[in-house]
PDB file of C-alpha atoms in Angstrom:
ATOM      1  CA  GLY D  13     -15.593 -58.552  14.338  1.00 93.00           C
ATOM      2  CA  ILE D  14     -11.955 -59.536  14.769  1.00 94.00           C
ATOM      3  CA  ALA D  15     -11.355 -56.542  17.049  1.00 93.00           C
ATOM      4  CA  GLN D  16     -14.375 -57.426  19.184  1.00 92.00           C
ATOM      5  CA  GLY D  17     -13.447 -61.096  19.460  1.00 94.00           C
ATOM      6  CA  LEU D  18      -9.832 -60.450  20.417  1.00 94.00           C
ATOM      7  CA  THR D  19     -10.272 -57.502  22.752  1.00 94.00           C
ATOM      8  CA  GLU D  20     -13.342 -58.794  24.592  1.00 92.00           C
ATOM      9  CA  PHE D  21     -11.098 -61.302  26.327  1.00 93.00           C
ATOM     10  CA  ILE D  22      -7.556 -59.934  25.955  1.00 94.00           C
ATOM     11  CA  PRO D  23      -7.328 -57.154  28.591  1.00 95.00           C
ATOM     12  CA  VAL D  24      -7.091 -54.124  26.302  1.00 95.00           C
ATOM     13  CA  SER D  25     -10.782 -53.024  26.262  1.00 93.00           C
ATOM     14  CA  SER D  26     -13.113 -54.121  23.475  1.00 90.00           C
ATOM     15  CA  SER D  27     -15.322 -51.056  23.998  1.00 88.00           C
ATOM     16  CA  ALA D  28     -12.368 -48.765  23.332  1.00 91.00           C
ATOM     17  CA  HIS D  29     -11.463 -50.573  20.115  1.00 91.00           C
ATOM     18  CA  LEU D  30     -15.061 -50.611  18.863  1.00 88.00           C
ATOM     19  CA  ALA D  31     -15.229 -46.867  19.492  1.00 86.00           C
ATOM     20  CA  LEU D  32     -11.780 -45.972  18.160  1.00 89.00           C
ATOM     21  CA  ILE D  33     -11.538 -48.072  14.987  1.00 88.00           C
ATOM     22  CA  PRO D  34     -14.469 -46.279  13.248  1.00 85.00           C
ATOM     23  CA  TRP D  35     -13.161 -42.965  14.640  1.00 84.00           C
ATOM     24  CA  PHE D  36      -9.645 -43.501  13.275  1.00 84.00           C
ATOM     25  CA  MET D  37     -10.977 -44.797   9.935  1.00 84.00           C
ATOM     26  CA  GLY D  38     -13.652 -42.135   9.526  1.00 81.00           C
ATOM     27  CA  TRP D  39     -16.497 -44.661   9.297  1.00 83.00           C
ATOM     28  CA  GLY D  40     -20.099 -43.891  10.095  1.00 76.00           C
ATOM     29  CA  PRO D  41     -22.130 -45.672  12.796  1.00 70.00           C
ATOM     30  CA  SER D  42     -22.317 -49.436  12.326  1.00 72.00           C
ATOM     31  CA  GLY D  43     -25.829 -49.859  13.675  1.00 72.00           C
ATOM     32  CA  LEU D  44     -27.194 -51.466  16.839  1.00 72.00           C
ATOM     33  CA  LEU D  45     -27.928 -54.831  15.206  1.00 78.00           C
ATOM     34  CA  PHE D  46     -24.355 -55.155  13.948  1.00 83.00           C
ATOM     35  CA  ASP D  47     -22.937 -54.353  17.394  1.00 82.00           C
ATOM     36  CA  THR D  48     -25.368 -56.839  18.944  1.00 82.00           C
ATOM     37  CA  MET D  49     -24.262 -59.643  16.638  1.00 87.00           C
ATOM     38  CA  LEU D  50     -20.598 -58.939  17.446  1.00 90.00           C
ATOM     39  CA  HIS D  51     -21.361 -59.489  21.127  1.00 88.00           C
ATOM     40  CA  TRP D  52     -23.296 -62.660  20.330  1.00 91.00           C
ATOM     41  CA  GLY D  53     -20.238 -63.850  18.430  1.00 94.00           C
ATOM     42  CA  THR D  54     -18.064 -63.491  21.538  1.00 94.00           C
ATOM     43  CA  LEU D  55     -20.809 -65.133  23.606  1.00 93.00           C
ATOM     44  CA  LEU D  56     -20.674 -68.127  21.273  1.00 95.00           C
ATOM     45  CA  ALA D  57     -16.892 -68.269  21.678  1.00 95.00           C
ATOM     46  CA  VAL D  58     -16.931 -68.332  25.489  1.00 94.00           C
ATOM     47  CA  THR D  59     -19.783 -70.868  25.459  1.00 94.00           C
ATOM     48  CA  LEU D  60     -17.854 -73.225  23.176  1.00 95.00           C
ATOM     49  CA  VAL D  61     -14.775 -73.050  25.408  1.00 95.00           C
ATOM     50  CA  PHE D  62     -16.512 -73.380  28.784  1.00 95.00           C
ATOM     51  CA  TRP D  63     -19.687 -75.342  28.014  1.00 95.00           C
ATOM     52  CA  ARG D  64     -18.681 -78.169  30.364  1.00 95.00           C
ATOM     53  CA  ASP D  65     -18.019 -75.648  33.122  1.00 95.00           C
ATOM     54  CA  PHE D  66     -21.397 -74.011  32.581  1.00 95.00           C
ATOM     55  CA  LEU D  67     -23.245 -77.333  32.742  1.00 96.00           C
ATOM     56  CA  ALA D  68     -21.430 -78.239  35.965  1.00 96.00           C
ATOM     57  CA  LEU D  69     -22.087 -74.796  37.472  1.00 96.00           C
ATOM     58  CA  ILE D  70     -25.785 -74.795  36.573  1.00 96.00           C
ATOM     59  CA  GLY D  71     -26.285 -78.298  37.966  1.00 96.00           C
ATOM     60  CA  ALA D  72     -24.413 -77.470  41.170  1.00 96.00           C
ATOM     61  CA  TRP D  73     -26.383 -74.237  41.581  1.00 96.00           C
ATOM     62  CA  PHE D  74     -29.741 -76.045  41.435  1.00 95.00           C
ATOM     63  CA  ASN D  75     -28.445 -78.688  43.854  1.00 95.00           C
ATOM     64  CA  SER D  76     -27.311 -75.980  46.271  1.00 94.00           C
ATOM     65  CA  ILE D  77     -30.853 -74.586  46.351  1.00 94.00           C
ATOM     66  CA  ARG D  78     -32.431 -78.010  46.744  1.00 93.00           C
ATOM     67  CA  ARG D  79     -30.017 -79.104  49.480  1.00 91.00           C
ATOM     68  CA  ARG D  80     -29.515 -75.624  50.977  1.00 90.00           C
ATOM     69  CA  SER D  81     -25.798 -76.244  51.008  1.00 90.00           C
ATOM     70  CA  LEU D  82     -22.710 -74.592  49.531  1.00 91.00           C
ATOM     71  CA  ALA D  83     -20.380 -77.496  50.199  1.00 91.00           C
ATOM     72  CA  ASP D  84     -19.849 -78.080  46.468  1.00 93.00           C
ATOM     73  CA  PRO D  85     -17.109 -75.735  45.110  1.00 93.00           C
ATOM     74  CA  ASN D  86     -19.007 -75.450  41.810  1.00 95.00           C
ATOM     75  CA  ALA D  87     -22.111 -74.298  43.681  1.00 95.00           C
ATOM     76  CA  ARG D  88     -20.120 -71.596  45.460  1.00 95.00           C
ATOM     77  CA  LEU D  89     -18.542 -70.538  42.171  1.00 96.00           C
ATOM     78  CA  ALA D  90     -21.978 -70.293  40.536  1.00 96.00           C
ATOM     79  CA  TRP D  91     -23.230 -68.075  43.358  1.00 96.00           C
ATOM     80  CA  PHE D  92     -20.066 -65.970  43.143  1.00 97.00           C
ATOM     81  CA  ILE D  93     -20.777 -65.370  39.441  1.00 96.00           C
ATOM     82  CA  ILE D  94     -24.353 -64.316  40.223  1.00 96.00           C
ATOM     83  CA  VAL D  95     -23.284 -61.970  43.027  1.00 96.00           C
ATOM     84  CA  GLY D  96     -20.429 -60.580  40.954  1.00 95.00           C
ATOM     85  CA  SER D  97     -22.786 -59.749  38.080  1.00 95.00           C
ATOM     86  CA  VAL D  98     -25.083 -57.548  40.171  1.00 95.00           C
ATOM     87  CA  PRO D  99     -22.939 -54.350  40.309  1.00 94.00           C
ATOM     88  CA  ALA D 100     -22.586 -54.102  36.525  1.00 92.00           C
ATOM     89  CA  VAL D 101     -26.315 -54.698  36.017  1.00 90.00           C
ATOM     90  CA  VAL D 102     -27.285 -51.993  38.546  1.00 92.00           C
ATOM     91  CA  LEU D 103     -24.808 -49.395  37.300  1.00 91.00           C
ATOM     92  CA  GLY D 104     -25.635 -50.217  33.685  1.00 86.00           C
ATOM     93  CA  PHE D 105     -29.307 -49.364  34.228  1.00 85.00           C
ATOM     94  CA  LEU D 106     -28.606 -46.273  36.330  1.00 87.00           C
ATOM     95  CA  PHE D 107     -25.960 -44.696  34.093  1.00 86.00           C
ATOM     96  CA  GLN D 108     -26.790 -46.041  30.629  1.00 81.00           C
ATOM     97  CA  ASP D 109     -27.141 -42.648  28.946  1.00 82.00           C
ATOM     98  CA  PHE D 110     -23.999 -41.271  30.595  1.00 85.00           C
ATOM     99  CA  VAL D 111     -21.932 -44.298  29.551  1.00 84.00           C
ATOM    100  CA  GLU D 112     -23.200 -44.181  25.974  1.00 81.00           C
ATOM    101  CA  ALA D 113     -22.189 -40.517  25.723  1.00 83.00           C
ATOM    102  CA  LEU D 114     -18.607 -41.431  26.638  1.00 83.00           C
ATOM    103  CA  PHE D 115     -18.247 -43.503  23.455  1.00 81.00           C
ATOM    104  CA  ALA D 116     -18.345 -40.309  21.395  1.00 79.00           C
ATOM    105  CA  ASP D 117     -15.494 -38.679  23.348  1.00 86.00           C
ATOM    106  CA  ALA D 118     -12.175 -40.002  22.025  1.00 88.00           C
ATOM    107  CA  GLN D 119     -10.163 -38.154  24.670  1.00 91.00           C
ATOM    108  CA  MET D 120     -12.102 -39.854  27.457  1.00 92.00           C
ATOM    109  CA  VAL D 121     -11.610 -43.239  25.790  1.00 93.00           C
ATOM    110  CA  GLY D 122      -7.861 -42.545  25.654  1.00 94.00           C
ATOM    111  CA  LEU D 123      -7.855 -41.502  29.315  1.00 95.00           C
ATOM    112  CA  PHE D 124      -9.682 -44.652  30.367  1.00 95.00           C
ATOM    113  CA  LEU D 125      -7.159 -46.748  28.427  1.00 96.00           C
ATOM    114  CA  LEU D 126      -4.413 -45.147  30.497  1.00 96.00           C
ATOM    115  CA  ILE D 127      -6.375 -46.034  33.638  1.00 96.00           C
ATOM    116  CA  THR D 128      -6.574 -49.640  32.426  1.00 96.00           C
ATOM    117  CA  ALA D 129      -2.797 -49.629  31.927  1.00 97.00           C
ATOM    118  CA  ILE D 130      -2.309 -48.445  35.523  1.00 96.00           C
ATOM    119  CA  ILE D 131      -4.747 -51.047  36.880  1.00 96.00           C
ATOM    120  CA  LEU D 132      -2.921 -53.885  35.106  1.00 96.00           C
ATOM    121  CA  ALA D 133       0.513 -52.730  36.246  1.00 95.00           C
ATOM    122  CA  VAL D 134      -0.500 -52.154  39.870  1.00 94.00           C
ATOM    123  CA  SER D 135      -2.185 -55.563  40.086  1.00 93.00           C
ATOM    124  CA  GLU D 136       1.037 -57.223  38.971  1.00 92.00           C
ATOM    125  CA  LEU D 137       3.025 -55.300  41.589  1.00 91.00           C
ATOM    126  CA  ILE D 138       0.626 -56.494  44.287  1.00 89.00           C
ATOM    127  CA  ALA D 139       0.613 -60.077  42.980  1.00 85.00           C
ATOM    128  CA  GLY D 140       4.408 -60.167  42.974  1.00 76.00           C
ATOM    129  CA  ARG D 141       4.463 -59.653  46.742  1.00 77.00           C
ATOM    130  CA  ARG D 142       2.243 -62.629  47.500  1.00 73.00           C
ATOM    131  CA  GLN D 143       3.911 -65.914  48.385  1.00 70.00           C
ATOM    132  CA  GLN D 144       1.159 -68.443  47.605  1.00 81.00           C
ATOM    133  CA  PRO D 145      -1.675 -67.554  45.177  1.00 87.00           C
ATOM    134  CA  ARG D 146      -5.157 -68.909  45.853  1.00 91.00           C
ATOM    135  CA  THR D 147      -7.371 -71.116  43.677  1.00 92.00           C
ATOM    136  CA  LEU D 148     -11.013 -70.593  42.717  1.00 93.00           C
ATOM    137  CA  GLU D 149     -12.006 -73.126  45.391  1.00 92.00           C
ATOM    138  CA  GLN D 150     -10.536 -70.735  47.955  1.00 93.00           C
ATOM    139  CA  MET D 151     -12.536 -67.723  46.790  1.00 94.00           C
ATOM    140  CA  ASN D 152     -14.938 -66.030  49.184  1.00 94.00           C
ATOM    141  CA  TRP D 153     -17.895 -63.666  49.002  1.00 95.00           C
ATOM    142  CA  LEU D 154     -15.743 -60.558  49.350  1.00 96.00           C
ATOM    143  CA  ASP D 155     -13.678 -61.683  46.347  1.00 96.00           C
ATOM    144  CA  SER D 156     -16.791 -62.008  44.187  1.00 96.00           C
ATOM    145  CA  ILE D 157     -18.155 -58.615  45.266  1.00 96.00           C
ATOM    146  CA  LEU D 158     -14.891 -56.779  44.630  1.00 97.00           C
ATOM    147  CA  ILE D 159     -14.339 -58.464  41.259  1.00 97.00           C
ATOM    148  CA  GLY D 160     -17.951 -57.642  40.383  1.00 96.00           C
ATOM    149  CA  LEU D 161     -17.360 -53.984  41.250  1.00 96.00           C
ATOM    150  CA  ALA D 162     -14.265 -54.039  39.040  1.00 95.00           C
ATOM    151  CA  GLN D 163     -16.404 -55.395  36.208  1.00 94.00           C
ATOM    152  CA  ALA D 164     -18.912 -52.584  36.725  1.00 94.00           C
ATOM    153  CA  LEU D 165     -16.156 -49.995  36.204  1.00 92.00           C
ATOM    154  CA  ALA D 166     -15.598 -51.480  32.752  1.00 90.00           C
ATOM    155  CA  LEU D 167     -18.886 -50.009  31.543  1.00 90.00           C
ATOM    156  CA  ALA D 168     -16.770 -46.983  30.624  1.00 90.00           C
ATOM    157  CA  PRO D 169     -15.170 -47.352  27.162  1.00 90.00           C
ATOM    158  CA  GLY D 170     -11.459 -47.885  27.623  1.00 93.00           C
ATOM    159  CA  ILE D 171     -11.705 -49.677  30.973  1.00 94.00           C
ATOM    160  CA  SER D 172     -11.109 -53.305  30.048  1.00 94.00           C
ATOM    161  CA  ARG D 173     -13.692 -55.684  31.526  1.00 93.00           C
ATOM    162  CA  SER D 174     -11.360 -58.662  31.449  1.00 94.00           C
ATOM    163  CA  GLY D 175      -8.438 -56.486  32.531  1.00 94.00           C
ATOM    164  CA  SER D 176     -10.174 -54.959  35.539  1.00 96.00           C
ATOM    165  CA  THR D 177     -11.593 -58.285  36.755  1.00 96.00           C
ATOM    166  CA  ILE D 178      -8.330 -60.203  36.260  1.00 96.00           C
ATOM    167  CA  ALA D 179      -6.463 -57.390  37.983  1.00 95.00           C
ATOM    168  CA  MET D 180      -8.838 -57.459  40.954  1.00 96.00           C
ATOM    169  CA  GLY D 181      -8.497 -61.227  41.118  1.00 95.00           C
ATOM    170  CA  LEU D 182      -4.721 -60.837  41.211  1.00 93.00           C
ATOM    171  CA  GLY D 183      -5.044 -58.173  43.872  1.00 92.00           C
ATOM    172  CA  ARG D 184      -7.097 -60.584  45.947  1.00 93.00           C
ATOM    173  CA  GLY D 185      -4.374 -63.214  45.649  1.00 92.00           C
ATOM    174  CA  ILE D 186      -5.973 -65.495  43.051  1.00 94.00           C
ATOM    175  CA  ARG D 187      -3.641 -67.274  40.651  1.00 92.00           C
ATOM    176  CA  ARG D 188      -3.240 -65.334  37.410  1.00 91.00           C
ATOM    177  CA  ASP D 189      -4.669 -67.887  34.941  1.00 92.00           C
ATOM    178  CA  LEU D 190      -7.503 -68.785  37.336  1.00 94.00           C
ATOM    179  CA  ALA D 191      -8.365 -65.104  37.723  1.00 95.00           C
ATOM    180  CA  ALA D 192      -8.690 -64.989  33.925  1.00 95.00           C
ATOM    181  CA  ARG D 193     -10.879 -68.085  33.954  1.00 95.00           C
ATOM    182  CA  PHE D 194     -13.219 -66.557  36.530  1.00 96.00           C
ATOM    183  CA  SER D 195     -13.237 -63.314  34.527  1.00 95.00           C
ATOM    184  CA  PHE D 196     -14.487 -65.144  31.427  1.00 95.00           C
ATOM    185  CA  LEU D 197     -17.154 -67.037  33.378  1.00 95.00           C
ATOM    186  CA  LEU D 198     -18.247 -63.848  35.162  1.00 95.00           C
ATOM    187  CA  GLY D 199     -18.514 -61.905  31.914  1.00 92.00           C
ATOM    188  CA  THR D 200     -20.865 -64.393  30.244  1.00 93.00           C
ATOM    189  CA  PRO D 201     -24.103 -63.276  32.025  1.00 92.00           C
ATOM    190  CA  ILE D 202     -23.274 -59.633  31.246  1.00 89.00           C
ATOM    191  CA  ILE D 203     -22.586 -60.340  27.566  1.00 87.00           C
ATOM    192  CA  LEU D 204     -25.770 -62.429  27.362  1.00 89.00           C
ATOM    193  CA  GLY D 205     -27.922 -59.850  29.144  1.00 86.00           C
ATOM    194  CA  ALA D 206     -26.599 -56.914  27.117  1.00 82.00           C
ATOM    195  CA  GLY D 207     -27.082 -58.876  23.902  1.00 80.00           C
ATOM    196  CA  LEU D 208     -30.671 -59.723  24.785  1.00 84.00           C
ATOM    197  CA  LEU D 209     -31.493 -56.104  25.649  1.00 82.00           C
ATOM    198  CA  GLN D 210     -29.958 -54.877  22.397  1.00 77.00           C
ATOM    199  CA  LEU D 211     -31.815 -57.537  20.418  1.00 77.00           C
ATOM    200  CA  VAL D 212     -35.142 -56.548  21.973  1.00 79.00           C
ATOM    201  CA  GLU D 213     -34.410 -52.904  21.166  1.00 77.00           C
ATOM    202  CA  VAL D 214     -33.609 -53.762  17.556  1.00 73.00           C
ATOM    203  CA  LEU D 215     -36.713 -55.899  17.071  1.00 72.00           C
ATOM    204  CA  SER D 216     -38.935 -53.255  18.658  1.00 74.00           C
ATOM    205  CA  SER D 217     -37.603 -50.509  16.379  1.00 69.00           C
ATOM    206  CA  ASP D 218     -36.578 -51.758  12.952  1.00 60.00           C
ATOM    207  CA  ALA D 219     -35.540 -55.305  12.108  1.00 60.00           C
ATOM    208  CA  SER D 220     -35.128 -54.569   8.399  1.00 64.00           C
ATOM    209  CA  GLU D 221     -31.429 -53.845   8.952  1.00 61.00           C
ATOM    210  CA  PHE D 222     -30.658 -57.555   8.877  1.00 63.00           C
ATOM    211  CA  THR D 223     -32.293 -58.157   5.503  1.00 68.00           C
ATOM    212  CA  SER D 224     -30.488 -55.218   3.917  1.00 70.00           C
ATOM    213  CA  GLN D 225     -27.051 -55.808   5.500  1.00 78.00           C
ATOM    214  CA  TRP D 226     -27.016 -59.498   6.352  1.00 82.00           C
ATOM    215  CA  ILE D 227     -23.640 -60.207   4.708  1.00 88.00           C
ATOM    216  CA  PRO D 228     -21.535 -57.818   6.880  1.00 88.00           C
ATOM    217  CA  ILE D 229     -23.603 -58.745   9.942  1.00 88.00           C
ATOM    218  CA  VAL D 230     -22.991 -62.473   9.509  1.00 91.00           C
ATOM    219  CA  ALA D 231     -19.341 -61.846   8.624  1.00 94.00           C
ATOM    220  CA  GLY D 232     -18.867 -59.787  11.798  1.00 94.00           C
ATOM    221  CA  PHE D 233     -20.567 -62.469  13.907  1.00 94.00           C
ATOM    222  CA  VAL D 234     -18.375 -65.266  12.536  1.00 96.00           C
ATOM    223  CA  ALA D 235     -15.201 -63.176  12.791  1.00 97.00           C
ATOM    224  CA  ALA D 236     -15.971 -62.252  16.417  1.00 96.00           C
ATOM    225  CA  ALA D 237     -16.650 -65.889  17.334  1.00 96.00           C
ATOM    226  CA  ILE D 238     -13.447 -67.211  15.736  1.00 97.00           C
ATOM    227  CA  ALA D 239     -11.294 -64.400  17.112  1.00 97.00           C
ATOM    228  CA  GLY D 240     -12.869 -64.892  20.535  1.00 96.00           C
ATOM    229  CA  LEU D 241     -11.975 -68.587  20.541  1.00 96.00           C
ATOM    230  CA  ILE D 242      -8.382 -67.722  19.673  1.00 96.00           C
ATOM    231  CA  ALA D 243      -8.189 -64.974  22.299  1.00 96.00           C
ATOM    232  CA  ILE D 244      -9.571 -67.108  25.152  1.00 96.00           C
ATOM    233  CA  ASN D 245      -7.254 -70.040  24.507  1.00 95.00           C
ATOM    234  CA  PHE D 246      -4.266 -67.754  23.984  1.00 96.00           C
ATOM    235  CA  LEU D 247      -4.790 -65.774  27.187  1.00 95.00           C
ATOM    236  CA  LEU D 248      -5.372 -68.815  29.394  1.00 93.00           C
ATOM    237  CA  ARG D 249      -2.083 -70.319  28.176  1.00 94.00           C
ATOM    238  CA  TYR D 250      -0.194 -67.012  28.215  1.00 95.00           C
ATOM    239  CA  LEU D 251      -1.060 -66.122  31.798  1.00 93.00           C
ATOM    240  CA  ARG D 252       0.273 -69.401  33.176  1.00 90.00           C
ATOM    241  CA  ASN D 253       3.817 -68.120  32.775  1.00 90.00           C
ATOM    242  CA  HIS D 254       3.564 -64.430  31.835  1.00 92.00           C
ATOM    243  CA  THR D 255       2.415 -61.189  33.428  1.00 93.00           C
ATOM    244  CA  LEU D 256      -0.029 -58.459  32.401  1.00 94.00           C
ATOM    245  CA  TYR D 257       2.691 -55.865  31.785  1.00 95.00           C
ATOM    246  CA  LEU D 258       2.605 -56.375  27.999  1.00 96.00           C
ATOM    247  CA  PHE D 259      -1.065 -55.393  27.890  1.00 96.00           C
ATOM    248  CA  SER D 260      -0.402 -52.467  30.222  1.00 96.00           C
ATOM    249  CA  ILE D 261       2.181 -51.142  27.757  1.00 97.00           C
ATOM    250  CA  TYR D 262      -0.221 -51.607  24.837  1.00 96.00           C
ATOM    251  CA  CYS D 263      -2.998 -49.679  26.606  1.00 97.00           C
ATOM    252  CA  THR D 264      -0.546 -46.899  27.474  1.00 97.00           C
ATOM    253  CA  VAL D 265       0.605 -46.526  23.855  1.00 97.00           C
ATOM    254  CA  LEU D 266      -2.934 -46.666  22.441  1.00 96.00           C
ATOM    255  CA  GLY D 267      -4.273 -44.273  25.084  1.00 95.00           C
ATOM    256  CA  LEU D 268      -1.563 -41.676  24.457  1.00 96.00           C
ATOM    257  CA  ALA D 269      -1.923 -42.051  20.668  1.00 94.00           C
ATOM    258  CA  THR D 270      -5.690 -41.554  20.929  1.00 93.00           C
ATOM    259  CA  ILE D 271      -5.372 -38.407  23.040  1.00 94.00           C
ATOM    260  CA  ALA D 272      -2.663 -36.998  20.761  1.00 94.00           C
ATOM    261  CA  TRP D 273      -4.652 -37.736  17.597  1.00 90.00           C
ATOM    262  CA  SER D 274      -7.768 -36.117  19.071  1.00 87.00           C
ATOM    263  CA  PHE D 275      -5.815 -32.872  19.504  1.00 87.00           C
ATOM    264  CA  VAL D 276      -4.450 -33.123  15.953  1.00 85.00           C
ATOM    265  CA  ARG D 277      -7.965 -33.490  14.620  1.00 76.00           C
TER     266      ARG D 277
END
């Protein structure tokens, strides 16, 4: 739960950590319901932090439909989130089985972590050449599409969702902390949708898992929510004055260690 809460928002790939921790520790599968509740824990965290933003975005979105106008910056941002969510939804449905198979391949997870490290480093190099970063009010449709495509790449375990979207935001000239803010807002529909699909799958198969393992499930949910709150607030403050290079180094070390350990095993 702590790993999920921290790494869902800190750009080091939550999917990689959820795959690698049981692999390193020699644990068996945790179960679909447990994984679902971890994601709901992070959903609770991002909702608690940005609930005012979500209310403003939802209200502005309905007003934009009623008035047929995108003059309100919140309305444009709401539409950008919707458009940016489409690529991950489409690719998730088309390649679900292929993506799930990657979670069992530690070497691929390690390789994707190295790709995340490169993405973070390159985005910082590009951002360093820009004179004046843009705000979210200055975003356009191309920004939302490209950031959405970056989010879709993060379906692969080891490609950080927050890392790829923040990096693309930086590459498009958006201010670092605002790119992180948009990343968190953009990820909420995906986390919600994936959680709902997993919950439906659990309820349609066997819901007895909760009654037999409710203590670790609740503990994981609470831990993910608390860790998520800490991670969101930390990263938003950190990125005001710091770069992504630290996380690039971390992903490099973890990726190389994973690949090396897979050969040892």
